[in-house]
Short mmCIF file of C-alpha atoms and ligand atoms in Angstrom, two decimals:
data_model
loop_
_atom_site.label_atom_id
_atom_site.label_comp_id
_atom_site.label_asym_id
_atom_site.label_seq_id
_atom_site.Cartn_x
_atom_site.Cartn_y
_atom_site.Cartn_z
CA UNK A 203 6.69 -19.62 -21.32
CA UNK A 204 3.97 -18.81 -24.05
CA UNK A 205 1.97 -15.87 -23.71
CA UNK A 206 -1.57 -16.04 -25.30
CA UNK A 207 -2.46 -12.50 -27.24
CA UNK A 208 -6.02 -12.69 -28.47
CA UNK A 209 -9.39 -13.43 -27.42
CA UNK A 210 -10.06 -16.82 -29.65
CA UNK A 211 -6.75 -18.29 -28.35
CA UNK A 212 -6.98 -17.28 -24.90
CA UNK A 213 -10.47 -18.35 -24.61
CA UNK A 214 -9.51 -22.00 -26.41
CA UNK A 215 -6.49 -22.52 -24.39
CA UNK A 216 -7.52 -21.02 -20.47
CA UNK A 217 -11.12 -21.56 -20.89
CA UNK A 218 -11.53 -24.54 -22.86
CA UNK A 219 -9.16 -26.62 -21.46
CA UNK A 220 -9.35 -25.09 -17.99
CA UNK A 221 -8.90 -28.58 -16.52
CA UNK A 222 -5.36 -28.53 -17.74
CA UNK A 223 -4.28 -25.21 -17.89
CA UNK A 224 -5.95 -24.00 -14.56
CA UNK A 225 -2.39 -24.59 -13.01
CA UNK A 226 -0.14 -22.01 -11.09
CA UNK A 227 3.85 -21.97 -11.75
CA UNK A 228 5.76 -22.41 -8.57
CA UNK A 229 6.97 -18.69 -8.45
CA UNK A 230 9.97 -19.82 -6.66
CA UNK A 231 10.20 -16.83 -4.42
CA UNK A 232 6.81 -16.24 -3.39
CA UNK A 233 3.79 -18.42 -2.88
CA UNK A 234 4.17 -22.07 -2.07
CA UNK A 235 7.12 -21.77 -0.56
CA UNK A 236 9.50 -18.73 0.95
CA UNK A 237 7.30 -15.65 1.51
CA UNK A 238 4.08 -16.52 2.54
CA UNK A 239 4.05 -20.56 3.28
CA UNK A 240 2.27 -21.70 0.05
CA UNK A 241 -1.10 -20.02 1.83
CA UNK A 242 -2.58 -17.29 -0.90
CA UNK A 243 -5.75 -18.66 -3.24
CA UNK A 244 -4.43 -16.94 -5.90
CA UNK A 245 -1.00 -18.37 -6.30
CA UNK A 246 -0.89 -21.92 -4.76
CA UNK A 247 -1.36 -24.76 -7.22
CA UNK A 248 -4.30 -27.08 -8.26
CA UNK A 249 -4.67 -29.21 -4.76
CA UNK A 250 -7.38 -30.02 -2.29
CA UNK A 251 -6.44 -27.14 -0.72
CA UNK A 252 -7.07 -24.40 -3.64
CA UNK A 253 -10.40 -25.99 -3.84
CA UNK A 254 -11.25 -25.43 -0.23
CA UNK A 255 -10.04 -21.99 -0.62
CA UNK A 256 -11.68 -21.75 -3.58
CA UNK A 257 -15.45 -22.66 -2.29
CA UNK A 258 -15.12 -20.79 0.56
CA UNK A 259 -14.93 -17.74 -1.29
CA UNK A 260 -17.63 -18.83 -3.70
CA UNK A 261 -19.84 -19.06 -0.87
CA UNK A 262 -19.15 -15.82 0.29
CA UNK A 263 -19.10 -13.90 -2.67
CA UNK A 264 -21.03 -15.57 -5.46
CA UNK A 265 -23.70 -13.31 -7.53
CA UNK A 266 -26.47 -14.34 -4.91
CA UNK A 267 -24.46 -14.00 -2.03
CA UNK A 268 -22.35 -11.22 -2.29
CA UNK A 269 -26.08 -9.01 -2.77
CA UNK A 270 -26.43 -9.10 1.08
CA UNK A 271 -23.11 -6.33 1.34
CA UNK A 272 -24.97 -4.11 -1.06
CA UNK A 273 -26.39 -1.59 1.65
CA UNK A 274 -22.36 -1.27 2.75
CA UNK A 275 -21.40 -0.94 -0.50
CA UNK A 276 -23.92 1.74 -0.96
CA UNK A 277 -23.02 3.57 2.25
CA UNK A 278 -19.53 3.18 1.00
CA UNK A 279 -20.40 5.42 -2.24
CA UNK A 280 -21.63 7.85 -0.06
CA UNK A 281 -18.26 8.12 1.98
CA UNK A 282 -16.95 8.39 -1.26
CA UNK A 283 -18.94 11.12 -2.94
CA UNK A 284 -18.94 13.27 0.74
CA UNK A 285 -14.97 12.55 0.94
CA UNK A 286 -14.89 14.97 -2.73
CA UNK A 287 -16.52 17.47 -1.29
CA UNK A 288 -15.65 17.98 2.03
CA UNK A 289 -12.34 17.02 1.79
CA UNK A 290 -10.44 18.57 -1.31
CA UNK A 291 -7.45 19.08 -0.04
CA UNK A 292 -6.64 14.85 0.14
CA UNK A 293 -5.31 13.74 -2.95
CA UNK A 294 -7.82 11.45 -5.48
CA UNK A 295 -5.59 8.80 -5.17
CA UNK A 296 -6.01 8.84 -1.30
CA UNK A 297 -9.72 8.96 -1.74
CA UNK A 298 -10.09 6.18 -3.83
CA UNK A 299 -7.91 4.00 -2.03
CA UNK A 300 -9.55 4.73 1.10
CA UNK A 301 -13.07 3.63 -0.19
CA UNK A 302 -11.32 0.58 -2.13
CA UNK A 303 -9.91 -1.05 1.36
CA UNK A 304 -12.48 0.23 3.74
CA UNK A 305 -15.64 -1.59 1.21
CA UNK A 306 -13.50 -5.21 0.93
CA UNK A 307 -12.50 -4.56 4.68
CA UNK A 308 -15.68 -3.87 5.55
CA UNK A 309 -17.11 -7.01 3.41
CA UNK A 310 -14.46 -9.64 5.61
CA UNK A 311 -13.69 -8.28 9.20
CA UNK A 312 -16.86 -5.53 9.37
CA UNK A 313 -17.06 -2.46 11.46
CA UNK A 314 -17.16 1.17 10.54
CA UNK A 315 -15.71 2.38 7.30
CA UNK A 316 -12.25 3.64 7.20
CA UNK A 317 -12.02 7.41 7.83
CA UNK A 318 -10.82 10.28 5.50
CA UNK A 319 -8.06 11.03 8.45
CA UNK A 320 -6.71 8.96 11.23
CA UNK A 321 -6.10 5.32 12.06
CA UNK A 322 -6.50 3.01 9.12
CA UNK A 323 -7.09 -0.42 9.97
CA UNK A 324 -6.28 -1.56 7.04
CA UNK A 325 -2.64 0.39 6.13
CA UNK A 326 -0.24 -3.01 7.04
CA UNK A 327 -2.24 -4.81 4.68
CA UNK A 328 -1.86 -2.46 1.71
CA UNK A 329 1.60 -1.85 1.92
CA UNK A 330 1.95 -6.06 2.18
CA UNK A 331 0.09 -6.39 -1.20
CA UNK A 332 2.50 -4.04 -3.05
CA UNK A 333 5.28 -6.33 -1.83
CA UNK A 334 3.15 -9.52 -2.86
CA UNK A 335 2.53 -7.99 -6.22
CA UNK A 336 5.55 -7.30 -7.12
CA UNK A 337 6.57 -11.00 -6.12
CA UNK A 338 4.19 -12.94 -8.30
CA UNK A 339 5.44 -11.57 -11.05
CA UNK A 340 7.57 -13.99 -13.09
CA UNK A 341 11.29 -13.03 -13.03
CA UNK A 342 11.39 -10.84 -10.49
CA UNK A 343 13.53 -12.67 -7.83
CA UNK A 344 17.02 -14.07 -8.17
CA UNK A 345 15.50 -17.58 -7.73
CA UNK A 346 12.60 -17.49 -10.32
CA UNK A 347 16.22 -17.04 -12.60
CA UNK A 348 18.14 -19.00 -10.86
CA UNK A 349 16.22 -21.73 -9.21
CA UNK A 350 19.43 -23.86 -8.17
CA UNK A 351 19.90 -21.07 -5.75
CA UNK A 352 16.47 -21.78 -4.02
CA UNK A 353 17.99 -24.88 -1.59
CA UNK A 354 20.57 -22.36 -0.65
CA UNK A 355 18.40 -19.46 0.15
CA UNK A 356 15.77 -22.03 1.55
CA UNK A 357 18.64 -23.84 3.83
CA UNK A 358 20.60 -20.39 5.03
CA UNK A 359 18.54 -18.56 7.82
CA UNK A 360 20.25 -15.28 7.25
CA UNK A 361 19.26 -15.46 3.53
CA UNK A 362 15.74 -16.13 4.26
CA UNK A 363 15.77 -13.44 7.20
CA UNK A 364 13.70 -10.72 5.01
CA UNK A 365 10.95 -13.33 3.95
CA UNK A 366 10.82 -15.12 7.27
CA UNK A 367 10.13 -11.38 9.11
CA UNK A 368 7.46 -10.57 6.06
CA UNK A 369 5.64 -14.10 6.85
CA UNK A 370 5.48 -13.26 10.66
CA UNK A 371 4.45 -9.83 10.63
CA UNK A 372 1.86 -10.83 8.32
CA UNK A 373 0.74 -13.91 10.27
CA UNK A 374 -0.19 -11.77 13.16
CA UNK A 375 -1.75 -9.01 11.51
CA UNK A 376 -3.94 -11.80 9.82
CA UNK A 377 -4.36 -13.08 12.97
CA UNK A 378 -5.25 -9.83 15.11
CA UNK A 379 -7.90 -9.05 11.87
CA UNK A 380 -9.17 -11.98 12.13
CA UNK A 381 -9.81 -12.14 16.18
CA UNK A 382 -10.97 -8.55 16.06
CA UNK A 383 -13.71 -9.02 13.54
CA UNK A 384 -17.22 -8.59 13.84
CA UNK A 385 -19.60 -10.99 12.95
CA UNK A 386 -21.63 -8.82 10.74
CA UNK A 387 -21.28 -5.48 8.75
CA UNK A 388 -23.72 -2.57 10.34
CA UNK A 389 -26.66 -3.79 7.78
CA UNK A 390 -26.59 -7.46 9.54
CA UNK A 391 -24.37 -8.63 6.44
CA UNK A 392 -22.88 -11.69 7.72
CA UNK A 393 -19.13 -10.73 7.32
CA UNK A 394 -16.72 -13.65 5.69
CA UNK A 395 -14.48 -13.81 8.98
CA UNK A 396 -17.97 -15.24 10.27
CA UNK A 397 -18.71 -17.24 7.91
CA UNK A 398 -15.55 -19.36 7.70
CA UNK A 399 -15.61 -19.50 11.52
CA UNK A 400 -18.84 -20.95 11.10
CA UNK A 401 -18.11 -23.17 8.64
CA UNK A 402 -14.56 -24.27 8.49
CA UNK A 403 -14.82 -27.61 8.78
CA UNK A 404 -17.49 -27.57 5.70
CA UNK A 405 -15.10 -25.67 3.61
CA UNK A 406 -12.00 -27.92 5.39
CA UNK A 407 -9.98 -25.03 5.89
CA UNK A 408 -8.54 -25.00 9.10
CA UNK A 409 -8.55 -21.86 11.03
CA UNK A 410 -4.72 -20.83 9.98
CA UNK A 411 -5.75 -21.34 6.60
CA UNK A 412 -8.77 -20.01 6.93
CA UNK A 413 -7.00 -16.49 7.94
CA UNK A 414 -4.51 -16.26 5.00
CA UNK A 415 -7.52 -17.14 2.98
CA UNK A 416 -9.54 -13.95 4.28
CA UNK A 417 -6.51 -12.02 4.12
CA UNK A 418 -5.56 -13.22 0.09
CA UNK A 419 -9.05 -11.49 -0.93
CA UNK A 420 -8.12 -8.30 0.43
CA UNK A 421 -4.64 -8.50 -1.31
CA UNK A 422 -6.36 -9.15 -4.85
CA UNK A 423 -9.50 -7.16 -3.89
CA UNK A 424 -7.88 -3.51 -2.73
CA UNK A 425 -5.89 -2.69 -5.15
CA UNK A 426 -7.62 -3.95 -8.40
CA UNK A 427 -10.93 -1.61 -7.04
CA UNK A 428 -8.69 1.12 -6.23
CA UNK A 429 -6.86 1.34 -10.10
CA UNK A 430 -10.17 0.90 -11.85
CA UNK A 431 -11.61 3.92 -9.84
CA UNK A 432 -8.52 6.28 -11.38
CA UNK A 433 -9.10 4.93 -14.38
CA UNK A 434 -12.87 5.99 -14.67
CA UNK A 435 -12.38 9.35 -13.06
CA UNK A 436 -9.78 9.52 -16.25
CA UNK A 437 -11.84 8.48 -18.52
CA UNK A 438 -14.44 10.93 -17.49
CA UNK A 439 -12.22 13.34 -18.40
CA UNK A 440 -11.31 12.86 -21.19
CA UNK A 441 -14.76 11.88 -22.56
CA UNK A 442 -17.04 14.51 -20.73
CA UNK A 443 -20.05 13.80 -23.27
CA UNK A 444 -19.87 10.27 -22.01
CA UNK A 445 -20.77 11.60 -18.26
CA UNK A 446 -23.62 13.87 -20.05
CA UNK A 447 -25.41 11.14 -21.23
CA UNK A 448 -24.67 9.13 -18.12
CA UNK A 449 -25.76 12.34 -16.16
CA UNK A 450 -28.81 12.16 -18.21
CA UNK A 451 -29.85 8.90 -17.37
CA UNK A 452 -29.17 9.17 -13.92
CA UNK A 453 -30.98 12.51 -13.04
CA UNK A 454 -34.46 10.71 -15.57
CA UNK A 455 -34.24 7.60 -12.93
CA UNK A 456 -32.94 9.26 -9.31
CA UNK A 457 -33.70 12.84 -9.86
CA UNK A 458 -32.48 14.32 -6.76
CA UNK A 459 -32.11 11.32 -4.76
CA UNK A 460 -29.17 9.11 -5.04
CA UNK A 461 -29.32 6.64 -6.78
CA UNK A 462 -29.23 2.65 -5.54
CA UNK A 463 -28.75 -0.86 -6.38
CA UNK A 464 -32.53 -0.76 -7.09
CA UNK A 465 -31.60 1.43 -9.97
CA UNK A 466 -28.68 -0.92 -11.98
CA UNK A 467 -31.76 -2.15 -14.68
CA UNK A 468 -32.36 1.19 -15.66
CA UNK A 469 -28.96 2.37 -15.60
CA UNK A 470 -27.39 1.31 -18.11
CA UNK A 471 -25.13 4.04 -19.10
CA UNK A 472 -23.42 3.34 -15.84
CA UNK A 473 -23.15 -0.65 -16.53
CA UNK A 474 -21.82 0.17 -20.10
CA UNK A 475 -19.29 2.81 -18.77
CA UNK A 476 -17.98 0.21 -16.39
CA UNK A 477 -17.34 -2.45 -18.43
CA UNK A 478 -15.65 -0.08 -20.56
CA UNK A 479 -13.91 1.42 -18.07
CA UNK A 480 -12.47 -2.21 -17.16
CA UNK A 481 -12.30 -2.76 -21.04
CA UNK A 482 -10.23 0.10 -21.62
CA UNK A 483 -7.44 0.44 -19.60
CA UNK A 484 -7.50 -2.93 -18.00
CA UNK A 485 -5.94 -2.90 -15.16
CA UNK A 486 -4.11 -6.71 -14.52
CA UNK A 487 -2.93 -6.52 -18.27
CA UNK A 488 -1.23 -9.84 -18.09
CA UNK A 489 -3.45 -11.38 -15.67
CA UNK A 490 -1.76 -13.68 -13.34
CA UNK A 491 0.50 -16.67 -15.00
CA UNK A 492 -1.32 -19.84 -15.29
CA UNK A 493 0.27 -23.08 -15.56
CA UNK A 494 0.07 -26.49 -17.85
CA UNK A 495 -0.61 -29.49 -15.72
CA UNK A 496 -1.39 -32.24 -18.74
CA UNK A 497 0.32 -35.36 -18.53
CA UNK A 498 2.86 -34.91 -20.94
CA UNK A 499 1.65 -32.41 -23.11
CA UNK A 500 -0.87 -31.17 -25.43
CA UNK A 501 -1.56 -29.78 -28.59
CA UNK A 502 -2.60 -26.89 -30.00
CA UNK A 503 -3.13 -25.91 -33.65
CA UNK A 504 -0.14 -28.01 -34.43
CA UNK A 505 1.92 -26.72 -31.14
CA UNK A 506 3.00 -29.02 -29.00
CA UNK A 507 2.52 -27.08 -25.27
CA UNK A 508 4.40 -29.23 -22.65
CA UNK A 509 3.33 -30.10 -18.75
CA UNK A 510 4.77 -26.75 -16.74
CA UNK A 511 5.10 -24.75 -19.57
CA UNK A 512 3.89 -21.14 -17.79
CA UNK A 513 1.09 -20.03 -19.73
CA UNK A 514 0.51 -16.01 -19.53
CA UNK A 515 -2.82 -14.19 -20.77
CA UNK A 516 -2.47 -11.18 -22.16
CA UNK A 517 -5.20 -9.16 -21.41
CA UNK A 518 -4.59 -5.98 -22.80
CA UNK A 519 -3.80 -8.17 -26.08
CA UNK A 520 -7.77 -9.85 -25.35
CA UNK A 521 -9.59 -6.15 -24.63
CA UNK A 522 -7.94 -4.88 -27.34
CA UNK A 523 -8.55 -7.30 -29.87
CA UNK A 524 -10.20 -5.71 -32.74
CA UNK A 525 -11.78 -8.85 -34.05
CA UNK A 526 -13.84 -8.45 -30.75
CA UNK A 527 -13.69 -5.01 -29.83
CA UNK A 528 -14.45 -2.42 -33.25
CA UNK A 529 -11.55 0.66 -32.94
CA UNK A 530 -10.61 -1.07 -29.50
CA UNK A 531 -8.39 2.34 -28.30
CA UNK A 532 -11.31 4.26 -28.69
CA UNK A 533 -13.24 4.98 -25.19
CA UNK A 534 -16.77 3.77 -26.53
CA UNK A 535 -19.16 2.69 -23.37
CA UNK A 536 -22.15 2.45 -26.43
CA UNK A 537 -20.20 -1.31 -28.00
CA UNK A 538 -21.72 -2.78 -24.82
CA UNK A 539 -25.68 -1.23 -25.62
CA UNK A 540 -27.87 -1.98 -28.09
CA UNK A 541 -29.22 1.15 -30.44
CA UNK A 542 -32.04 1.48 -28.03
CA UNK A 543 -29.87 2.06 -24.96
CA UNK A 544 -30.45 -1.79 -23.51
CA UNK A 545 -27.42 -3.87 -22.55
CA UNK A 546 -26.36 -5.60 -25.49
CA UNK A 547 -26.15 -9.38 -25.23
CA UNK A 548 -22.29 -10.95 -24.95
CA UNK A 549 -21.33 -11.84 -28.86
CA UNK A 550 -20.97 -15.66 -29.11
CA UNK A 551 -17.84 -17.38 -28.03
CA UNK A 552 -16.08 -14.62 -26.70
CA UNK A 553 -16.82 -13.61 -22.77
CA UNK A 554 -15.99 -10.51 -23.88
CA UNK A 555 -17.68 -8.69 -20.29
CA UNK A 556 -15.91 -10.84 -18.56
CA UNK A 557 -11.71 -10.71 -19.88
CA UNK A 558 -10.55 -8.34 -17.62
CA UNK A 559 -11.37 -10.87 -14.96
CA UNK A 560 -9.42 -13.67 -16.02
CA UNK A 561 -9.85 -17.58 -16.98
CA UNK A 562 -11.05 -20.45 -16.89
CA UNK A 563 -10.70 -22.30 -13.24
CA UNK A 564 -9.14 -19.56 -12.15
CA UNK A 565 -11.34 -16.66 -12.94
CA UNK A 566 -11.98 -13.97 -10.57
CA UNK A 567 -14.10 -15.08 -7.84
CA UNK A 568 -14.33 -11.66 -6.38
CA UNK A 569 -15.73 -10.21 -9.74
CA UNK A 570 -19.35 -9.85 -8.61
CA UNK A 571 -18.39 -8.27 -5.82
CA UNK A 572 -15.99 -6.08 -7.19
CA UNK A 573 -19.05 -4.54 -10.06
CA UNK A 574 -20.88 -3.73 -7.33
CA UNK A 575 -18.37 -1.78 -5.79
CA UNK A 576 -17.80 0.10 -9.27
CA UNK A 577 -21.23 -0.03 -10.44
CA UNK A 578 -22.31 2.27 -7.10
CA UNK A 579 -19.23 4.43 -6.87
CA UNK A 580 -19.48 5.12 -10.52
CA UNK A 581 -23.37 6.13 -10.07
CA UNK A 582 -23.05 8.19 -6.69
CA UNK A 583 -19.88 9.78 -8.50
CA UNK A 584 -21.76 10.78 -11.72
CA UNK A 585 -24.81 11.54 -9.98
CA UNK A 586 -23.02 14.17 -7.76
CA UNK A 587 -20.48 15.77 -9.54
CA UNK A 588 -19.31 17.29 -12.44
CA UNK A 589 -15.04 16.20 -13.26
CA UNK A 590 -12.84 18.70 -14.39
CA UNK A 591 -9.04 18.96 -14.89
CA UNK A 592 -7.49 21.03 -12.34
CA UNK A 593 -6.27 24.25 -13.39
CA UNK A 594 -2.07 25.74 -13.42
CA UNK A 595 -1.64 29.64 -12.50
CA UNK A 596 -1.95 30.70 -16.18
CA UNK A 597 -5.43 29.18 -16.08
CA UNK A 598 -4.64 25.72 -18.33
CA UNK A 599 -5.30 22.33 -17.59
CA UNK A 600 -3.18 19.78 -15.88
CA UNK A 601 -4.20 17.29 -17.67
CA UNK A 602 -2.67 13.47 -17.59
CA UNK A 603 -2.64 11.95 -20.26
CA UNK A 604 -4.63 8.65 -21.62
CA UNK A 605 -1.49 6.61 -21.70
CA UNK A 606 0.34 7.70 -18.44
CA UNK A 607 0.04 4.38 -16.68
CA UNK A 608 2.73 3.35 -13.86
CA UNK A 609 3.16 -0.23 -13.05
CA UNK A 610 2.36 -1.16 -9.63
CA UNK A 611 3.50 -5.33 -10.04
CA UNK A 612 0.55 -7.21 -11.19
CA UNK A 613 -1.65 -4.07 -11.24
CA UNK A 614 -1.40 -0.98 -13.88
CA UNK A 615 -3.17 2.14 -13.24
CA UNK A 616 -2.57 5.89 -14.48
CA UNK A 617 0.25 7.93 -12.94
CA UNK A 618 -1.15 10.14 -10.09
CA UNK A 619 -3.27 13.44 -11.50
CA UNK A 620 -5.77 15.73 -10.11
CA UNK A 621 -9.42 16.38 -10.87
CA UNK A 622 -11.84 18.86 -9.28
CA UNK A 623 -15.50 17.46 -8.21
CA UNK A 624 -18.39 20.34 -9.09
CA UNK A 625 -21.57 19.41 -6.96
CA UNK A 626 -24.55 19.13 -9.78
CA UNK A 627 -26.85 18.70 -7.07
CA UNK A 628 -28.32 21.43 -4.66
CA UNK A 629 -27.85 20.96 -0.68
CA UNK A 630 -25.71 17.74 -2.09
CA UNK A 631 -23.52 18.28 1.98
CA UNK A 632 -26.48 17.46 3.95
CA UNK A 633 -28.00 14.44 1.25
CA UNK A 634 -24.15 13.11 1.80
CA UNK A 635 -24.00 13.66 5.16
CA UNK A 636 -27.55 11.84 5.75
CA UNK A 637 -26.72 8.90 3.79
CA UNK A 638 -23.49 8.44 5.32
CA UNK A 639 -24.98 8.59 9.04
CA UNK A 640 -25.12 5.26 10.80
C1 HEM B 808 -11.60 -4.48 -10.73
C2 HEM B 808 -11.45 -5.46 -9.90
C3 HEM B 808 -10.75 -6.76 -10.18
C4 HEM B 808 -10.10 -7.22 -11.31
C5 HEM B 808 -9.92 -6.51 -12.65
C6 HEM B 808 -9.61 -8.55 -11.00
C7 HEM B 808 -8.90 -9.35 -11.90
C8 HEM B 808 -8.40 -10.60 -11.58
C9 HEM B 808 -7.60 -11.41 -12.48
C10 HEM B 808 -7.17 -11.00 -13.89
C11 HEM B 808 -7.29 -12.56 -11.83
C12 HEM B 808 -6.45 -13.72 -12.38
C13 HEM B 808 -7.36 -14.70 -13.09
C14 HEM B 808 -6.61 -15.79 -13.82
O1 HEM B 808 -5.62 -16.31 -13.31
O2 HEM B 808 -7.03 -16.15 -14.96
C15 HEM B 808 -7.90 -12.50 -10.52
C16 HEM B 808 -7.80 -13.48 -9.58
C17 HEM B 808 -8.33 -13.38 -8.31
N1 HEM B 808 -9.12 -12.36 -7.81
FE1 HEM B 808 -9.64 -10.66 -8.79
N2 HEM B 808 -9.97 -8.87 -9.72
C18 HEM B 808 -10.67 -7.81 -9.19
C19 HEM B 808 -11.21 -7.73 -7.92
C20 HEM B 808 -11.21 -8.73 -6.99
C21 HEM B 808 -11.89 -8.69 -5.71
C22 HEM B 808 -12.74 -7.51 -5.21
C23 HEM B 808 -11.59 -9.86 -5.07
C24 HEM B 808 -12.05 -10.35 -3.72
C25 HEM B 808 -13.04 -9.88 -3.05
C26 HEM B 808 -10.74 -10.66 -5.95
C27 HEM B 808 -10.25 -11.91 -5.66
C28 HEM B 808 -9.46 -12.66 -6.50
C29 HEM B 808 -8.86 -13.95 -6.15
C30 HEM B 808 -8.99 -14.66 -4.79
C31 HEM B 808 -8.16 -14.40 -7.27
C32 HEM B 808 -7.37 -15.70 -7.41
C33 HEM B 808 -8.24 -16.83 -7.95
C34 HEM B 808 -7.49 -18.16 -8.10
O3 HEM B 808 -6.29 -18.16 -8.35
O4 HEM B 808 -8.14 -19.20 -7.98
N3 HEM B 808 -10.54 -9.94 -7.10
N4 HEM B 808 -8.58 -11.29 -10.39
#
């Protein structure tokens, strides 16, 4: 195993020579074989049927395509914002990972969003992506250590009992998802489910494929959205100046409206304190393991990296690097603008917007998607309310702190705190309530 720390090596090794180190490891436990029957995009190898996978998604959710769920994305902010007010009592980490499911739901099975209280639609598949997170993970199964044992645990039904229930519990949710979707969102968004019906044998993803496929983007889609959201509101906090000049912007170019997709050129505060929110704390800080798949081997400034040696990117090491990234622990939204406020171009060689998505042949093909969802939750957020810390009986903050992460498997996010949302906008209830209205 080598893991790759900075952005220069990373971007030579995963990017560069993508075609060979675009691989996954066969984490013996999970994907391609005992938990989920070598059916996830995001762990199953280089084959004909990654690519399938792969260009199905593309389709979906390219730049272009992935514009058409903007108006649910939107309404989704709104659900977010109006869940603050009205509902202070559920915890921020409830709100944000309602609005995080219920916008990638939403994007692949359609229908109405999830609700602040009641049925969730959506629950089964969130607790199953804690259990696949954890499993990808390198070393974190008897067999990944141990891979002898795999033919035994593979051969012995009552060993395999726990994985075989997970797969068939999963299967038919997939399945019920899929059969109970809708074939477009309430803005005549054709919904993914659709789409691969429609075009299966295009993609050549049979239909059982075809669901796990749908299925893998809301594991990798929910919870990623959902971290990043706690890690803005903390940032926020901690840097209230940087919502003041955000605020600024946003009440020069919406005023009292809210403000919309229509809006992203001019704000660029927002677009700045996104990338540095993703920047920052990123929140997949090793990525997910890629894999060397060149003959024999190949070289490297003088290393010699041989075929199946698990190559892992460190992320945090990348967004953190300071030959990139000047006093990279500072929260600093302006190193992505220009002196007059415009979004400052990419600095040569180094992707730098783009490291907390990933690599090469296997970068994040939801990432599109995914800043839109942040882009308009940020604005309707800022736009709305004023963040503060909560307050203890003696009238102090409870404050978390800028390093209290927790590990959640592949995904990192900060330990659970409270803030309290001040409206900064008058009759802001019935603006919510309209936009929220179907
Ligand atoms: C803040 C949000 C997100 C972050 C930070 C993020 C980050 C990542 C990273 C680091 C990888 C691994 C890339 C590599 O191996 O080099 C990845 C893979 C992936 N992501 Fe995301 N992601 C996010 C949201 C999403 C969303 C919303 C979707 C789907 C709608 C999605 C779908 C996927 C898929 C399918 C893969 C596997 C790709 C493959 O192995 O070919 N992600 N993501």
């Amino acid at each position: 195993m080598v893991v790759l720390g900075d952005v220069a090596t990373i971007g030579n090794i995963l990017d560069r020579k993508s075609g060979i180190t675009g691989d996954r490891p066969p984490f013996i436990k999970q994907p391609n074989s005992i938990f989920e029957g070598g059916s996830l995009a995001s762990t199953i190898s280089i084959s004909r049927k990654w690519r399938a996978k792969r260009r199905a998604i593309h389709v979906n959710l390219n730049v272009h395509a992935t514009a058409r769920f903007n108006p649910m994305q939107e309404h989704e902010a709104a659900s977010l914002a109006l869940g603050f007010l009205i509902h202070p009592e559920i915890s921020l980490v409830q709100h944000t990972h309602r609005f995080s499911a219920s916008v990638i739901f939403r994007c692949l099975y359609g229908g109405d969003p999830i609700p602040f209280k009641g049925v969730d639609r959506s629950k089964r598949l969130s607790e199953l992506t804690e259990v696949i997170g954890r499993a990808v993970q390198p070393q974190q199964s008897v067999v990944d250590i141990l891979p002898f044992l795999k033919p035994v645990i593979w051969n012995v039904k009552w060993l395999r009992k726990q994985a075989d229930d997970w797969f068939d519990e999963v299967e038919v949710e997939a399945n019920h998802l899929w059969d109970s979707a809708v074939p477009s969102d309430n803005w005549d968004a054709i919904t993914s489910v659709h789409d691969l019906n429609l075009h299966m044998g295009k993609y050549g993803l049979p239909k059982p494929q075809a669901v796990w496929n749908t299925l893998s983007l809301f594991l990798a889609g929910q919870e990623t959205t959902d971290a990043t959201l706690q890690v803005f509101v903390l940032a926020m906090l901690h840097h209230p100046q940087e919502a003041r000049k955000a605020q600024e912007q946003l009440d020069a170019v919406c005023g009292d409206r809210p403000p919309t997709f229509d809006d992203r050129d001019n704000l660029r505060s927002i677009v700045a304190i996104m990338k540095e929110t993703l920047r920052w704390r990123t929140i997949s800080p090793l990525g997910l393991p890629h894999r060397a798949s060149q003959v024999r081997e190949f070289e490297y400034r003088g290393y010699f990296i041989p075929k199946g040696t698990i190559l892992l990117s460190n992320i945090w090491g990348e967004t953190h690097d300071s030959a990139v990234y000047t006093d990279p622990d500072t929260f600093d939204p302006s190193r992505f603008l220009t002196s007059s406020g415009a979004l400052a171009p990419t600095k040569p060689d180094t992707r730098e917007d783009q490291h907390p998505f990933g690599h090469g042949r296997r970068i994040c093909p939801g990432r599109d998607f995914a800043n839109n969802s942040l882009f308009i939750a940020f604005a309707w957020m800022l736009w709305a309310f004023n963040f503060e810390w909560p307050r203890d009986e003696e009238g102090r903050d409870i404050v978390c702190g800028v390093d209290e992460f927790v590990d959640k498997g592949t995904v990192t996010g900060p330990r659970e705190f409270g803030v309290v949302f001040r409206a900064r906008k008058a009759k802001l209830k019935e603006t919510l309530e309209a936009a929220v209205r179907l």
